[in-house]
Every structure is written in structure tokens, then in C-alpha cells.
mmCIF file of C-alpha atoms in Angstrom:
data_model
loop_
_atom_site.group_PDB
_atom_site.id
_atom_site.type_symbol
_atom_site.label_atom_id
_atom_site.label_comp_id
_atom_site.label_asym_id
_atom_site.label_seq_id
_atom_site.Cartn_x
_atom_site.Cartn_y
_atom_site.Cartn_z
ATOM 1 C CA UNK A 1 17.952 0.050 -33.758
ATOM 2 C CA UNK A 2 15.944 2.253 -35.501
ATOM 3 C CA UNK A 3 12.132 1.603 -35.481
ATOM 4 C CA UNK A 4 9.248 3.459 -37.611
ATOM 5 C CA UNK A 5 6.029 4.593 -36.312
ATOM 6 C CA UNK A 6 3.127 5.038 -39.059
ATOM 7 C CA UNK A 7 0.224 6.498 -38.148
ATOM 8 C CA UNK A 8 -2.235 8.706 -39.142
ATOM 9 C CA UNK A 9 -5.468 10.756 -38.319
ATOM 10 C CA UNK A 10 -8.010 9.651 -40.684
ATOM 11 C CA UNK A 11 -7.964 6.380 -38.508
ATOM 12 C CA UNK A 12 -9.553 8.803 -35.798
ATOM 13 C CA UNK A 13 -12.485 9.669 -38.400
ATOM 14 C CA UNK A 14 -13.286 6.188 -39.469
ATOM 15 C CA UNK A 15 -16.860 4.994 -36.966
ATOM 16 C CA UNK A 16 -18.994 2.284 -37.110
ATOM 17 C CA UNK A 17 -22.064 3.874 -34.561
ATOM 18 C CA UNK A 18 -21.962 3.872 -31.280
ATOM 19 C CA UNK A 19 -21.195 1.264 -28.779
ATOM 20 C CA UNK A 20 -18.789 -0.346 -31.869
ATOM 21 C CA UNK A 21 -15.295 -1.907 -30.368
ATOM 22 C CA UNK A 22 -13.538 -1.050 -33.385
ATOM 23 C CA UNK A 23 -13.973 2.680 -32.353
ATOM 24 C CA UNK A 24 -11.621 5.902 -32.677
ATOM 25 C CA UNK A 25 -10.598 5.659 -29.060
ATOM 26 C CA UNK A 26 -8.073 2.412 -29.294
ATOM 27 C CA UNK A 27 -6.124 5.104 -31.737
ATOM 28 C CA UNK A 28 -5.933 7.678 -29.077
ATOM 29 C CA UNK A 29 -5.238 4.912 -26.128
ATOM 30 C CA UNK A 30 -2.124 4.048 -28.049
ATOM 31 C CA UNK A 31 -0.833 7.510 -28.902
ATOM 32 C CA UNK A 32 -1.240 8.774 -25.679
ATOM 33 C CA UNK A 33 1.128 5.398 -24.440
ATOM 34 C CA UNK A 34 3.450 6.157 -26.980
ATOM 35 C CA UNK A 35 3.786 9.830 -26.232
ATOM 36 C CA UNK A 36 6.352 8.356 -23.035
ATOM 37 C CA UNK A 37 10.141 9.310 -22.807
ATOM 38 C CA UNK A 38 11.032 5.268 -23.677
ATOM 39 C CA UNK A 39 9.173 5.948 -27.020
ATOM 40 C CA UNK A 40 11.151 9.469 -27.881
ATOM 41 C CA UNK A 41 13.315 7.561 -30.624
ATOM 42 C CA UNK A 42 11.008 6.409 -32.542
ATOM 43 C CA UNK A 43 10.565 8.128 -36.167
ATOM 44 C CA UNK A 44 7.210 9.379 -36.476
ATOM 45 C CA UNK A 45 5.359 9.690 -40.024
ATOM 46 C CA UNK A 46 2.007 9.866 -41.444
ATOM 47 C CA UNK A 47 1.119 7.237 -43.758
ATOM 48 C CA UNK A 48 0.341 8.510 -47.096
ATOM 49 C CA UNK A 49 -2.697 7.060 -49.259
ATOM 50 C CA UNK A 50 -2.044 3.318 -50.963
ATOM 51 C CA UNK A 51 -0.767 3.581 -54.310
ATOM 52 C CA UNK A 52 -3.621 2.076 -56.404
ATOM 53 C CA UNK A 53 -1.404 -0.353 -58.128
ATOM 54 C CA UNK A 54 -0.404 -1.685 -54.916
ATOM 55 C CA UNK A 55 -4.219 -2.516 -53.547
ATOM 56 C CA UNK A 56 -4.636 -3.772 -57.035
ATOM 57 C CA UNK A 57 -2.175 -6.925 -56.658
ATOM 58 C CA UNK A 58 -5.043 -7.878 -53.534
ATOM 59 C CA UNK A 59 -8.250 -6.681 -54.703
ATOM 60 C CA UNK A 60 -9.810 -6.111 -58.325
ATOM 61 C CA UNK A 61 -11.058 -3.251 -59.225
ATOM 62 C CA UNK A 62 -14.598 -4.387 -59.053
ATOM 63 C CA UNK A 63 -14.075 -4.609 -55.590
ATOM 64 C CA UNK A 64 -12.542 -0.953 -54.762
ATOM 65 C CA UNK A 65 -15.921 0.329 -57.035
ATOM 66 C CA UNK A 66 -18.330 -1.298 -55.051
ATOM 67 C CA UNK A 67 -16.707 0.190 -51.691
ATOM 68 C CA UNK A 68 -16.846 3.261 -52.752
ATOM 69 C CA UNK A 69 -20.185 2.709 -54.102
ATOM 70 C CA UNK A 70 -21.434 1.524 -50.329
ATOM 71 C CA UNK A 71 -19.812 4.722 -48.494
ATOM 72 C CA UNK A 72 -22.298 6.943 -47.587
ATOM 73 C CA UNK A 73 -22.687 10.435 -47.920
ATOM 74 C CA UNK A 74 -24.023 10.612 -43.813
ATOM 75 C CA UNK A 75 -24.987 7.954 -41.172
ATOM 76 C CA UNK A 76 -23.217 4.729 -41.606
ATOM 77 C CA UNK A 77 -24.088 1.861 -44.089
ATOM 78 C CA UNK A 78 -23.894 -1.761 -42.760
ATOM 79 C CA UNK A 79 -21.506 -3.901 -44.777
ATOM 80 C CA UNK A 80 -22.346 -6.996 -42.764
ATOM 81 C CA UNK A 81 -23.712 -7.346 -39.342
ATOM 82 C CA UNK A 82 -20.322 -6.069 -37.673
ATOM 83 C CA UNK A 83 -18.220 -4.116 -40.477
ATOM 84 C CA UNK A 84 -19.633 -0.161 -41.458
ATOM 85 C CA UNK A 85 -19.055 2.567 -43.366
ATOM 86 C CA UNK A 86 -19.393 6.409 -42.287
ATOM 87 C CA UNK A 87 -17.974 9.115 -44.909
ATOM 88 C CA UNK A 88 -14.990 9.212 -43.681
ATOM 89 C CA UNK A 89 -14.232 5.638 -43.885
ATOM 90 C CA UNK A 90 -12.852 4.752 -47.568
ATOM 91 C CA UNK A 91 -9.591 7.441 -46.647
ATOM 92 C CA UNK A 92 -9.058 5.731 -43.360
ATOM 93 C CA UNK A 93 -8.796 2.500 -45.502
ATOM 94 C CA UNK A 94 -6.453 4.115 -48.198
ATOM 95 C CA UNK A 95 -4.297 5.421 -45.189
ATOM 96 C CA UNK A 96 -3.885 1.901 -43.451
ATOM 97 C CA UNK A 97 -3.321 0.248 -46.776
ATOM 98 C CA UNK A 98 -0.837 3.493 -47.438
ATOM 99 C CA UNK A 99 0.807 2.408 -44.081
ATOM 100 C CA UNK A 100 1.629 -0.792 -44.695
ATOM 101 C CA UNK A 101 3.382 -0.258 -48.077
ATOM 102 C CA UNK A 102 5.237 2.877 -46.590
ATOM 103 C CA UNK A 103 6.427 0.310 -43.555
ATOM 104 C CA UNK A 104 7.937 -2.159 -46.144
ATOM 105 C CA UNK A 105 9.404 0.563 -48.690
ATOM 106 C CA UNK A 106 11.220 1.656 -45.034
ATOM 107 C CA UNK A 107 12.473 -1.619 -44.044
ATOM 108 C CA UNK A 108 13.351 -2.818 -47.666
ATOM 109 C CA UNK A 109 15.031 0.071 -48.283
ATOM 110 C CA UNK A 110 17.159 0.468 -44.527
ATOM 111 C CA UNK A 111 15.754 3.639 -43.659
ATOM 112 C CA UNK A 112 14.467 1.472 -40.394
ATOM 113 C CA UNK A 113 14.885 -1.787 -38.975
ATOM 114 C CA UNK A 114 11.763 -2.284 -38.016
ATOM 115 C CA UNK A 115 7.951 -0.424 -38.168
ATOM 116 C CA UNK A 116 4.703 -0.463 -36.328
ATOM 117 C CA UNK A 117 1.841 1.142 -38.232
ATOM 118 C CA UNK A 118 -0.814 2.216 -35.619
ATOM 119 C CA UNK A 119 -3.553 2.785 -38.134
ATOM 120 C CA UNK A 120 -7.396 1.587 -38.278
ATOM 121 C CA UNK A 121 -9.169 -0.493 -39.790
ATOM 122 C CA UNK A 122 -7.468 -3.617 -39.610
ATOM 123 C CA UNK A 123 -6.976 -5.823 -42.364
ATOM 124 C CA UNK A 124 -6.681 -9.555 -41.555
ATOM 125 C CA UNK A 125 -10.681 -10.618 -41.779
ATOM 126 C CA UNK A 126 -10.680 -9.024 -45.811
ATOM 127 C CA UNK A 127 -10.465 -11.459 -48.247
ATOM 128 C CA UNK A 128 -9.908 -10.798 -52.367
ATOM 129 C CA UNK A 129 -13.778 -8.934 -52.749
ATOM 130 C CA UNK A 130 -14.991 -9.768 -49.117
ATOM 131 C CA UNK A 131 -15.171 -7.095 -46.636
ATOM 132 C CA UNK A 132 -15.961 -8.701 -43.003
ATOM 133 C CA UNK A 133 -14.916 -8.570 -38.918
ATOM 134 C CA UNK A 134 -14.613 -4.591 -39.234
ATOM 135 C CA UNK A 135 -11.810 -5.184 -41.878
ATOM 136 C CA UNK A 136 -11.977 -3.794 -45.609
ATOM 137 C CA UNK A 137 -8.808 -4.173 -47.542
ATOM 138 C CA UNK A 138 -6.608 -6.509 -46.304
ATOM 139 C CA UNK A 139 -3.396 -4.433 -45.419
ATOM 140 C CA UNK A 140 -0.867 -7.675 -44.239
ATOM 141 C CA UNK A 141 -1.441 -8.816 -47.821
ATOM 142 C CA UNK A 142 -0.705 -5.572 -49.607
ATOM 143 C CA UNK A 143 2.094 -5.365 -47.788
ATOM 144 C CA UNK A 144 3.176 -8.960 -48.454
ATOM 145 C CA UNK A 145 2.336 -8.489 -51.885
ATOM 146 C CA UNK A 146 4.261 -4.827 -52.594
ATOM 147 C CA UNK A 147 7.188 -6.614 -51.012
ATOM 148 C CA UNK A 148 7.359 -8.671 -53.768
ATOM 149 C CA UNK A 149 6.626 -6.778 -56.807
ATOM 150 C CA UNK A 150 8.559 -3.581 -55.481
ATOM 151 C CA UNK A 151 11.797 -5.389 -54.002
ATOM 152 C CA UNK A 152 12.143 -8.704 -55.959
ATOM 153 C CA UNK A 153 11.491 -10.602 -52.187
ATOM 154 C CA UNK A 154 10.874 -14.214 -52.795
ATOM 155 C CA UNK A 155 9.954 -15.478 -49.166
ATOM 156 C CA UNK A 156 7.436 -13.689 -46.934
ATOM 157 C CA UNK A 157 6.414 -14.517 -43.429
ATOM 158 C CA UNK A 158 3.066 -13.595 -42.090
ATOM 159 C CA UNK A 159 2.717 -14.299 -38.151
ATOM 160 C CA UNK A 160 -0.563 -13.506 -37.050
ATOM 161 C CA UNK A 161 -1.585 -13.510 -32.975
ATOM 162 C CA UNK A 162 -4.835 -11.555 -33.217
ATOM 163 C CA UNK A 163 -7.179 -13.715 -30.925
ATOM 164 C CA UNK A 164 -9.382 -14.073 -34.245
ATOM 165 C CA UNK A 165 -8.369 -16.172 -36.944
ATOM 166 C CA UNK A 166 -6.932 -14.303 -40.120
ATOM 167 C CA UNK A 167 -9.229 -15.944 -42.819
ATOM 168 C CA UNK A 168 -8.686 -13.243 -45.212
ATOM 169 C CA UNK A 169 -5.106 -13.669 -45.331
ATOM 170 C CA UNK A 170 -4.629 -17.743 -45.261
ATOM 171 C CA UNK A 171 -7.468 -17.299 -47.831
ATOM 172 C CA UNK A 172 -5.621 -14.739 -50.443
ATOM 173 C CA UNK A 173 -2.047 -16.970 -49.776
ATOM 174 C CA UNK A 174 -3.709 -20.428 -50.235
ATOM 175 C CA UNK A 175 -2.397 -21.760 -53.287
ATOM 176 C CA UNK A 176 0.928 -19.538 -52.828
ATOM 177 C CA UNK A 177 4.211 -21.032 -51.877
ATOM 178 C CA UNK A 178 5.851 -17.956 -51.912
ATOM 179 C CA UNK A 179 4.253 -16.897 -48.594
ATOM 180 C CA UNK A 180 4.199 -18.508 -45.043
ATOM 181 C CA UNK A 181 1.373 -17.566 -43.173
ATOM 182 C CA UNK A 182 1.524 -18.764 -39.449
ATOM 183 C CA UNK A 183 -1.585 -18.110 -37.054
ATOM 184 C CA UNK A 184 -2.447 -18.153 -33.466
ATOM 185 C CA UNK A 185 -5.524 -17.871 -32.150
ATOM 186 C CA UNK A 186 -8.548 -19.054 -29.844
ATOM 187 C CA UNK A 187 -11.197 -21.613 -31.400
ATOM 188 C CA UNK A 188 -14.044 -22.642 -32.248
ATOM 189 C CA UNK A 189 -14.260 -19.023 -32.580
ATOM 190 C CA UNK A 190 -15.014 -15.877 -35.063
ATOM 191 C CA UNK A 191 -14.957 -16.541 -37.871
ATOM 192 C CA UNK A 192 -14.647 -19.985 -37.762
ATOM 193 C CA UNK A 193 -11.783 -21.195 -39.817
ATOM 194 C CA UNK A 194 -8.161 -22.046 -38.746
ATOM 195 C CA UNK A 195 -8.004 -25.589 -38.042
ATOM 196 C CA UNK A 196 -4.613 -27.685 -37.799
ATOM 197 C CA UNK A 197 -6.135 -29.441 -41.183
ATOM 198 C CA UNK A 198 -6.131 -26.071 -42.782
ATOM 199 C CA UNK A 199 -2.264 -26.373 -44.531
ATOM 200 C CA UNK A 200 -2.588 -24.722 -47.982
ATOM 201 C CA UNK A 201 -1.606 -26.133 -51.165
ATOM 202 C CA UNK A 202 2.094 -26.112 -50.411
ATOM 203 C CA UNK A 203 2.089 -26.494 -46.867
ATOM 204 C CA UNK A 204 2.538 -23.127 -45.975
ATOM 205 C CA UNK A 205 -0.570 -22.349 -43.879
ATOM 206 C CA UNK A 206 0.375 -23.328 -39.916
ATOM 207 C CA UNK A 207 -2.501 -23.006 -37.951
ATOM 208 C CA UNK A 208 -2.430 -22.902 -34.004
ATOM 209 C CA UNK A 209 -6.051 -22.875 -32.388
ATOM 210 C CA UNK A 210 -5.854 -22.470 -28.283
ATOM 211 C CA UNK A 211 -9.153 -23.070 -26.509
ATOM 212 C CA UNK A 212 -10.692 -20.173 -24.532
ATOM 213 C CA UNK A 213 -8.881 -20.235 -20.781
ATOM 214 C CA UNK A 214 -5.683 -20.380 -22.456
ATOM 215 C CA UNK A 215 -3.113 -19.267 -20.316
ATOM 216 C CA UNK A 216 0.145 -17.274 -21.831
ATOM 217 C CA UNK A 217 1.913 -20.900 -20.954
ATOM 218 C CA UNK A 218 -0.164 -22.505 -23.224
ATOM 219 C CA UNK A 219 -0.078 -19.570 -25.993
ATOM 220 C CA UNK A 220 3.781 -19.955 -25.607
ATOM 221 C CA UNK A 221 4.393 -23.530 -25.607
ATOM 222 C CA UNK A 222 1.967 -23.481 -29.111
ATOM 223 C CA UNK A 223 4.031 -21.140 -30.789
ATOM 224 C CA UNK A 224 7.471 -22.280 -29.467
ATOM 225 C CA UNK A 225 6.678 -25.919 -30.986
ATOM 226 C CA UNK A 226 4.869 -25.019 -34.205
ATOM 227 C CA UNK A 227 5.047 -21.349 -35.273
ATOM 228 C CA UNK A 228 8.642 -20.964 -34.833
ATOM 229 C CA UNK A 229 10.518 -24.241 -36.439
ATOM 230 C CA UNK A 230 8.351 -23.153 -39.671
ATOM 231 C CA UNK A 231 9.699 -20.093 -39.669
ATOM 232 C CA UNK A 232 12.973 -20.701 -39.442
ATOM 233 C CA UNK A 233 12.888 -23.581 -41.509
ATOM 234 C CA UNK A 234 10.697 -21.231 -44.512
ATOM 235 C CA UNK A 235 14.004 -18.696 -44.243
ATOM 236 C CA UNK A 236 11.667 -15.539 -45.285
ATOM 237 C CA UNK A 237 13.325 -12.554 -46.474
ATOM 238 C CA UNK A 238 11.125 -10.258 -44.717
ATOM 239 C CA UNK A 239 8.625 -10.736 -41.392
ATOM 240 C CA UNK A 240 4.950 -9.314 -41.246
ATOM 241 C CA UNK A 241 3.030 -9.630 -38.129
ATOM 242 C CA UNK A 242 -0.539 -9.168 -38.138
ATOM 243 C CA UNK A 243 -0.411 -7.734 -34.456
ATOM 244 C CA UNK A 244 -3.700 -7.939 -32.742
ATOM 245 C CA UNK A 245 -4.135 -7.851 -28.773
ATOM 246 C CA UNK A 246 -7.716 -8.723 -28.100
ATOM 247 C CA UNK A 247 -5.739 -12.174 -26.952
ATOM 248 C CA UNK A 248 -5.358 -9.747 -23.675
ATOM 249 C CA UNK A 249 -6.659 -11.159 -20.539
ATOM 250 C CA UNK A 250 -8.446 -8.072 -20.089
ATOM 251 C CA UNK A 251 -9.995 -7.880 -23.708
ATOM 252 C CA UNK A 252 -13.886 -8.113 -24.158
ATOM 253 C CA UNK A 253 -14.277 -9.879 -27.406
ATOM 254 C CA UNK A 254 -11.904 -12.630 -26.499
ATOM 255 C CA UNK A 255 -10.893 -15.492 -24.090
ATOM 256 C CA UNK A 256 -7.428 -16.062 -23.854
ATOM 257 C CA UNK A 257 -5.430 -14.812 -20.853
ATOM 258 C CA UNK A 258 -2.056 -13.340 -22.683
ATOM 259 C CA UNK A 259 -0.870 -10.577 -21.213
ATOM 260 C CA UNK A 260 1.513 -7.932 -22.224
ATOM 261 C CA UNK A 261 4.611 -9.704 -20.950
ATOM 262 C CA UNK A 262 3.502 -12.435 -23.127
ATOM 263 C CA UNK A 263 3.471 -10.225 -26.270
ATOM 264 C CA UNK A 264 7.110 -8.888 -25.680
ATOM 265 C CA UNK A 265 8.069 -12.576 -25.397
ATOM 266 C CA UNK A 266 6.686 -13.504 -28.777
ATOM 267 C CA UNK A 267 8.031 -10.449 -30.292
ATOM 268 C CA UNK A 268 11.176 -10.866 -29.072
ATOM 269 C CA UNK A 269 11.180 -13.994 -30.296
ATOM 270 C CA UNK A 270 10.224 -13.284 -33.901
ATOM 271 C CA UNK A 271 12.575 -10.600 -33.507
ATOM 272 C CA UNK A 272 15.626 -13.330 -33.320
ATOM 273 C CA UNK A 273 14.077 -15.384 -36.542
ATOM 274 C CA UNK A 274 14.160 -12.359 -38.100
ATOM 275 C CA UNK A 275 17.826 -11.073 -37.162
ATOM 276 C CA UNK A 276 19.055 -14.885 -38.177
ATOM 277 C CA UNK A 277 16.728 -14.904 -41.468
ATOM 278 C CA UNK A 278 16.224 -11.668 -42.604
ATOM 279 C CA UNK A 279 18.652 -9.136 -41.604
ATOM 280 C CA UNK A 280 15.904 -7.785 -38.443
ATOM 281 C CA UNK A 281 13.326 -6.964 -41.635
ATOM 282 C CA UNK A 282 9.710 -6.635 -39.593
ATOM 283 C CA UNK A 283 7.274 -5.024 -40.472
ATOM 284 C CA UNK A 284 4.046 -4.970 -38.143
ATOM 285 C CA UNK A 285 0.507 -3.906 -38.922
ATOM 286 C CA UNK A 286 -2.242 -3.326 -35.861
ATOM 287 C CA UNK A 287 -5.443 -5.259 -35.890
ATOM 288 C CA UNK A 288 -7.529 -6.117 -33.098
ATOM 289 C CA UNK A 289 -7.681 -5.384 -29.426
ATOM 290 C CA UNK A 290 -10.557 -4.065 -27.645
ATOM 291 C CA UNK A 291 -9.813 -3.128 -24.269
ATOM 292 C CA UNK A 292 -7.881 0.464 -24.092
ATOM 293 C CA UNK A 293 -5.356 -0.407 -21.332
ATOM 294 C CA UNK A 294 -5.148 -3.719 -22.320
ATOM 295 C CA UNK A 295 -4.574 -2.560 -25.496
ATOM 296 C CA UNK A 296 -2.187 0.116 -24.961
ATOM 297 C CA UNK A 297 -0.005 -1.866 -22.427
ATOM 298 C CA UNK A 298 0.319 -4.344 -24.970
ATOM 299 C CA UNK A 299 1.607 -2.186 -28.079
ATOM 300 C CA UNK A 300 3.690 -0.550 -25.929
ATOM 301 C CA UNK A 301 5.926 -3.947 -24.533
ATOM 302 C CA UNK A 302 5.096 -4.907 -28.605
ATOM 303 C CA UNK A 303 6.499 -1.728 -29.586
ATOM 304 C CA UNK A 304 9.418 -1.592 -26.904
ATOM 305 C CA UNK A 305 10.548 -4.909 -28.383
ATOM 306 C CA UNK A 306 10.765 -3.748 -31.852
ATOM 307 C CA UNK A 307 12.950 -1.174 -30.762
ATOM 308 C CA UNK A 308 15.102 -3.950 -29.612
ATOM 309 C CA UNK A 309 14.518 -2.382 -25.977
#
């Protein structure tokens, strides 16, 4: 199986001040895990800057102004309490974005089977002309979106296991039948949404809140009895995962106890969906995760199973 790695330095440039979680380091915790011999077949690229046209079918134009409007020229500038801008940020965003639609075009096209993009910021907090949880654009959308208008895909699957809710993403797919967006996380939590009640207009929203103290058990009992039936039963032509770890036992921000075995499990998992559904199409975008060894153990079992291993 052939797997894609997307990455690229910018995402080492992008700060939010000191002390921020979201920081430069969880880049260089995961390259430095991936640099080991298991990890020598993956195919390694940089991930070029987001066509505009493809941010465009997410975000208006209004909204791409006004970022670049708010990035300063030194310092950082505060977007909200928790999301800032240094001058370096706006080409870490156009890199991630970038990464996302290079992923698909690589999958949809059978140059890979599968792809990890290892870039930062993360994505799944952004919704249509709201930046917010350290996320500006919302990359798992772009890519959902380019999927569509560059490869005539009518079904998309979104699984997100980030310990944070993806608001910006079951915001932006809503009212859209087209795409299934399936979430596990820990509530009440940041950023409050993601109830069971939340379904969408077509019933194509599946939300699956686990208290705080959830054990991996618990995490994989929830998405054994209501992630995966919808997915099989939704029969998408391509897979996105919105892959955070900060559901890590070890992870500061959060308070689930998943550990890495448990995201091999669920990869592997989504891994057989997506050999039965969508002839192995995944595509996988990084988000959260906030403990370096936590977080680098975890992409690497995450990464391991992508590559089939």
C-alpha cells in the first residue's frame, strides 16, 4: 500500500506567543517519530499553497481579506482569546489548506492509497468567516469540497476523533446531504456543540459525545455502534478523517483516556469501510493533540495503519 506524507515547513513558522499548545514543537515531535526505519516507505512531499479557487468553495472572499488584513507585520494579533496571528501565519494556512487538496488530487487520482498531511494549523474549529480554537481555514472542508468539484465525487465521509468537537465542519455541511460528517468527542466541552440532537438537515450529522474519564472501551463501543453502521450504510466515495489526538490519556487540554493502541484500532477500522466502500480512498488531515509523546506515539500507530502495517 502506498501511503503519502504532506508536510511542510511553514507549519514550523506559524506561533501564537509563548506558552501556546498549538506551538511549532508538535511539528517537530512528529517528524522526528516518523524519521524511523517502519516509516522509510512512505512518499514524502511538501504541500504546495491552496489554489484560491479551492479555499473559495469554503470561505468568501471577504473572509480571506480580512485575514490578511489582521496578520501583522511583528508580534502577534489576537483573533479571539485562543487563535493568533504572527507574520508568518497566513502561508502556514495556505500550506495546510495546500495539503489537503494535494492529499485528495493523490488519492483521487491513484498516485497513493492513502495520505497523512502533518501540517499546522488545524482546520476543524473554522467555520464559513469564523476563525476560532487556533483554527483559520477549515482544511477537512476544502478538501471535502475540492473532492467534489475536481473529481465529480458525490458521497464524502468526514470522521472526526479530535477530543474537541468539529463545529466548523458540522456547521459548513449542515444543510448538505452530499456529506456525512461523523464526530467523536468529550462533552460538555470546547466549544460546546455536538449533541446527539445535533443531526443536520438530512440526517447526516452523527454526533458521539463521551464524558471526561472515558476509557478507550467506552470510545470504542461509541464508535463501533454509531459511527460505523452510518458509514457504511452512507457508501462514501472517499474517507476524510479529521485526526486529532488530544483524546490521549496523556494530553493536557483533554479528558479522555485513548491511547495510541486505541487510535490504530479506529483507523484500522475506517480503513476496512473504506476498502469495502471506497476502493481504500483516505485521506487524513492533523488537528489537535497537545502532548508531544502522546502526540507522536499516536500519529505514528495512526500513520502505521494507513500504511496498512
Amino acid at each position: 500500500m502506498k501511503t503519502l506524507l504532506v508536510t511542510h515547513a511553514s507549519g514550523l513558522d506559524h506561533e501564537m506567543g509563548p506558552g501556546h499548545p498549538e506551538r511549532p514543537e508538535r511539528l517537530r515531535a512528529i517528524e522526528q517519530e516518523l524519521e524511523a526505519e517502519r516509516f522509510q516507505s512512505l512518499t514524502r512531499v511538501n504541500a504546495p499553497r491552496a489554489p484560491l479557487e479551492a479555499v473559495l468553495r469554503v470561505h468568501p472572499q471577504s473572509y480571506l481579506a480580512a485575514l490578511e488584513q489582521a496578520e501583522p507585520r511583528e508580534g502577534y494579533a489576537a483573533l479571539d482569546s485562543d487563535t493568533l496571528m504572527c507574520a508568518k501565519t497566513l502561508e502556514a494556512v495556505w500550506r495546510s489548506a495546500g495539503g489537503a487538496v494535494a492529499a485528495v488530487d493523490a488519492v483521487m487520482s491513484d498516485s497513493a492509497d492513502t495520505a497523512f498531511v502533518a501540517t499546522r494549523p488545524p482546520g476543524h474549529h473554522a467555520s464559513v468567516q469564523t476563525p476560532m480554537g487556533f483554527c483559520f481555514v477549515n482544511n477537512i472542508a476544502i478538501a471535502a469540497r475540492h473532492a467534489q468539484a475536481a473529481y465529480g465525487v458525490e458521497r464524502v465521509a468526514i470522521v472526526d476523533f479530535d477530543v474537541h468537537h468539529g463545529n466548523g465542519t458540522q456547521d459548513i455541511f449542515w444543510a448538505d446531504g452530499s456529506v456525512l460528517y461523523c464526530s467523536l468527542h468529550q462533552a460538555p466541552f470546547y466549544p460546546g456543540t455536538g449533541g446527539r440532537n445535533e443531526t443536520g438537515e438530512h440526517d447526516t450529522i452523527v454526533n458521539a459525545p463521551l464524558l471526561a474519564g472515558s476509557s478507550g472501551y467506552a470510545f470504542q463501543e461509541a464508535f463501533v455502534d454509531r459511527v460505523l453502521p452510518r458509514l457504511r450504510d452512507f457508501g462514501p466515495d472517499i474517507l476524510l478523517i479529521s485526526a486529532g489526538f488530544d483524546a490521549h490519556e496523556r494530553d493536557p487540554l483533554g479528558g479522555l483516556l485513548l491511547t495510541e493502541r486505541d487510535f490504530s484500532e479506529t483507523t484500522k477500522r475506517l480503513m476496512d469501510v473504506a476498502d469495502k466502500k471506497c476502493g481504500g480512498r483516505v485521506v487524513s488531515l492533523l488537528e489537535g493533540g497537545y502532548d508531544l509523546e502522546g502526540l507522536s506515539r499516536s500519529v505514528a500507530a495512526h500513520v502505521q495503519a494507513l500504511m496498512g502495517a
